[in-house]
Coordinates of C-alpha atoms in Angstrom, one line a residue:
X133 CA 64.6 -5.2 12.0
X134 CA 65.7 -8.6 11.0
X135 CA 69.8 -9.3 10.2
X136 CA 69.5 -8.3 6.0
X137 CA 72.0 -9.0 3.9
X138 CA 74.7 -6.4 3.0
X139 CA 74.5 -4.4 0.0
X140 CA 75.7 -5.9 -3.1
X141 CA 79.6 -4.3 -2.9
X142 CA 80.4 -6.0 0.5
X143 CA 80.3 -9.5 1.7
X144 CA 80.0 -10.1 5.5
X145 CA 83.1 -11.8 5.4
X146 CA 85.0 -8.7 3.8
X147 CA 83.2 -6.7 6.8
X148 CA 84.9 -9.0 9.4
X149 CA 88.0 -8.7 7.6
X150 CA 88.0 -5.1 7.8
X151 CA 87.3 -5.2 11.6
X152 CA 90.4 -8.1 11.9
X153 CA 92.5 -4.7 10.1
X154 CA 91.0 -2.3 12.7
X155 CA 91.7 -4.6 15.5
X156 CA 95.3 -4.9 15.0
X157 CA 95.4 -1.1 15.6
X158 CA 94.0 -1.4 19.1
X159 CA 96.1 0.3 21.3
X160 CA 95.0 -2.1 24.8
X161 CA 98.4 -1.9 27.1
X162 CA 96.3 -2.7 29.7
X163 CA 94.0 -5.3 29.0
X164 CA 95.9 -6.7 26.1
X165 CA 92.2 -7.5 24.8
X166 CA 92.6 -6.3 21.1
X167 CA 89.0 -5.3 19.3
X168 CA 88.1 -4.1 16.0
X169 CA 85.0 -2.6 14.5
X170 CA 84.2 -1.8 10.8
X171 CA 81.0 0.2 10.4
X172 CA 79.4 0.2 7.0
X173 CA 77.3 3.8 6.5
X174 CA 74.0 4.2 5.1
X175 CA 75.9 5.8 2.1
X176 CA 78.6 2.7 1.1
X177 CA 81.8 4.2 3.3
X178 CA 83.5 2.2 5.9
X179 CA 84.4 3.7 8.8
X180 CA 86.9 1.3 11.0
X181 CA 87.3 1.7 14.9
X182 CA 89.4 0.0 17.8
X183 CA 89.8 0.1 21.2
X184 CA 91.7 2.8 22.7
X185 CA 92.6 2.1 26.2
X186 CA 93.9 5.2 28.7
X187 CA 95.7 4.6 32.2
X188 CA 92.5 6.7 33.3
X189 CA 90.3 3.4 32.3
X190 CA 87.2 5.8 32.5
X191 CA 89.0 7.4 29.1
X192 CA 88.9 4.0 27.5
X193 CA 86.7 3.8 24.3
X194 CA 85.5 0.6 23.0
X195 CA 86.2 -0.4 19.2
X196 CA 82.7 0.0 18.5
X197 CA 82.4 3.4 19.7
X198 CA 85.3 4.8 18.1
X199 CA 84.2 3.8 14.9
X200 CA 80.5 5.5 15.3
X201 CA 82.2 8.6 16.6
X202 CA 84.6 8.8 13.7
X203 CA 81.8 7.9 11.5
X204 CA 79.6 11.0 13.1
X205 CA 82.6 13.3 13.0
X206 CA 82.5 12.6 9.3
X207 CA 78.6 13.5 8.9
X208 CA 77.6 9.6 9.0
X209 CA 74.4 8.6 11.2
X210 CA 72.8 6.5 9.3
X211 CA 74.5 3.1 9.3
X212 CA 73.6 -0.3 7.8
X213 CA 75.6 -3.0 9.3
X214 CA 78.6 -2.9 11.8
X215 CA 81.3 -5.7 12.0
X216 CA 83.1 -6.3 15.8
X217 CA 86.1 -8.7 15.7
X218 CA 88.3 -10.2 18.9
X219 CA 90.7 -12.8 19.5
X220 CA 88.5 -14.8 21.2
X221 CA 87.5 -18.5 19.1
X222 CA 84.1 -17.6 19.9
X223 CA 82.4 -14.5 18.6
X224 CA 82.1 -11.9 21.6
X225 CA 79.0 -9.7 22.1
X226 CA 79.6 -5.7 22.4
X227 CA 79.4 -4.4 26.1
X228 CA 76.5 -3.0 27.6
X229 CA 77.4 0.6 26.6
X230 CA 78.6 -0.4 23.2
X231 CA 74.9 -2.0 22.4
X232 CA 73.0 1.2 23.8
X233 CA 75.5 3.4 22.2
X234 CA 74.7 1.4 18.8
X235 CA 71.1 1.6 18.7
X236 CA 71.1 5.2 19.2
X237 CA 71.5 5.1 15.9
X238 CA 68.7 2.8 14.8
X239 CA 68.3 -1.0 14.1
X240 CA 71.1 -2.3 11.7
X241 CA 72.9 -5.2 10.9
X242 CA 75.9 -6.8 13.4
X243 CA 78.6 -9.2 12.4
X244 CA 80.3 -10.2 15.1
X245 CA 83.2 -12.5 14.2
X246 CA 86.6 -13.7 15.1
X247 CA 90.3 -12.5 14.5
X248 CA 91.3 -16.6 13.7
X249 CA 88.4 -18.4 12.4
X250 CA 85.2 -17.9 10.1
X251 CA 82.8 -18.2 13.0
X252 CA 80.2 -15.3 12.9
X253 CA 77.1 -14.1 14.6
X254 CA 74.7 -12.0 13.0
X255 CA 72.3 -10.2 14.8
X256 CA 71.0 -6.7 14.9
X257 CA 71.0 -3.5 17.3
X258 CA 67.7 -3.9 18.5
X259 CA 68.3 -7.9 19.0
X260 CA 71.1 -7.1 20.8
X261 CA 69.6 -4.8 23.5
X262 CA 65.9 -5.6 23.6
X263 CA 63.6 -2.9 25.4
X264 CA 66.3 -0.3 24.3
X265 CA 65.7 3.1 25.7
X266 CA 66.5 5.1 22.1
X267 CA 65.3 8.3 21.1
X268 CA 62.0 7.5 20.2
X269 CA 61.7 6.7 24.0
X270 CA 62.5 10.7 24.8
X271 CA 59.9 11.4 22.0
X272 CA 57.2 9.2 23.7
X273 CA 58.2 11.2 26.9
X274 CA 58.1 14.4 25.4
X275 CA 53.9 13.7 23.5
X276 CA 52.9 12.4 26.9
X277 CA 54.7 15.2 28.9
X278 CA 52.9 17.7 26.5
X279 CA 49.5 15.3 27.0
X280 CA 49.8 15.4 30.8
X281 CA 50.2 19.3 30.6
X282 CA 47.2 19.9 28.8
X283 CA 45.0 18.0 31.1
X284 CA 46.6 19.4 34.6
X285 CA 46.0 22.9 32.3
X286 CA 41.8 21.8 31.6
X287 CA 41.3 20.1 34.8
X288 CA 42.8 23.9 36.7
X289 CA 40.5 26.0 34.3
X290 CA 37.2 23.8 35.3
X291 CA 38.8 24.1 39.0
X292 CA 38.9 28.0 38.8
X293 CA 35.7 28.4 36.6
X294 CA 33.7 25.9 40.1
X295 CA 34.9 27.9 42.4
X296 CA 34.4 31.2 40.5
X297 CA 30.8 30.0 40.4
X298 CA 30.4 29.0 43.7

């Protein structure tokens, strides 16, 4: 899916200013690396997120994360656009995780933007990690799992029904 525009009620701008709001919730002693997230569902609600870092930095959770978990914990999966905010002057990319985390949930918008100037990138979920290994990959897996089956299944029976003959 291409970058679309938002629906009518929010502007991308008002997306990134959400994610500016989340951001200055970011609880980052550690990194002091503030980033916010405002997730726009499939239904119209927005759903913000930050970074929540832990002394344990495996427990850390990423701004975009935390908004998609809230958003799931609310009965969301279906999202339409996602905005991701830091102090840096140039818009900064989701982490690895982050971008396979996001397309779990399909190909949406992404604004990425800064905390002190208008500069934006929009891109999607699928632009951002290419060759994405989503759930339709397990699906794939699962149809030729079932397909490879079948034939080890056939070729046995003509095995068994040759030597049964012989």
């Amino acid at each position: 899916m291409a970058a679309s525009a938002l629906p009518q009620d929010i502007s991308d701008a008002e997306l990134v200013g959400l994610a500016r709001t989340a951001m200055k919730r970011a609880h980052c002693p550690y990194s002091k690396f503030p980033v916010g997230a405002a997730l726009l569902t499939e239904s119209g609600d927005i759903i913000l997120g930050c970074n929540v870092e832990n002394a344990s930095y495996g427990g850390t959770i990423c701004a975009e994360r935390s908004a998609v978990v809230s958003a799931v914990s609310q009965g969301h999966t279906k999202f339409r656009a996602i905005s991701v905010v830091t102090e840096l002057s140039e818009p900064a990319s989701p982490c690895g995780l982050c971008r396979q985390f996001l397309v779990e949930f399909g190909d949406f918008k992404v604004i990425i933007g800064t905390a002190f100037n208008s500069k934006t990138l929009i891109t999607s979920t699928r632009e951002l990690l290419p060759f994405a290994f989503t759930p339709e990959s397990l699906d794939t897996f699962e149809q030729e799992k079932s397909s490879a089956v079948a034939e080890i299944s056939a070729t046995t029976k003509e095995h068994d029904v040759a030597k049964v003959s012989s």
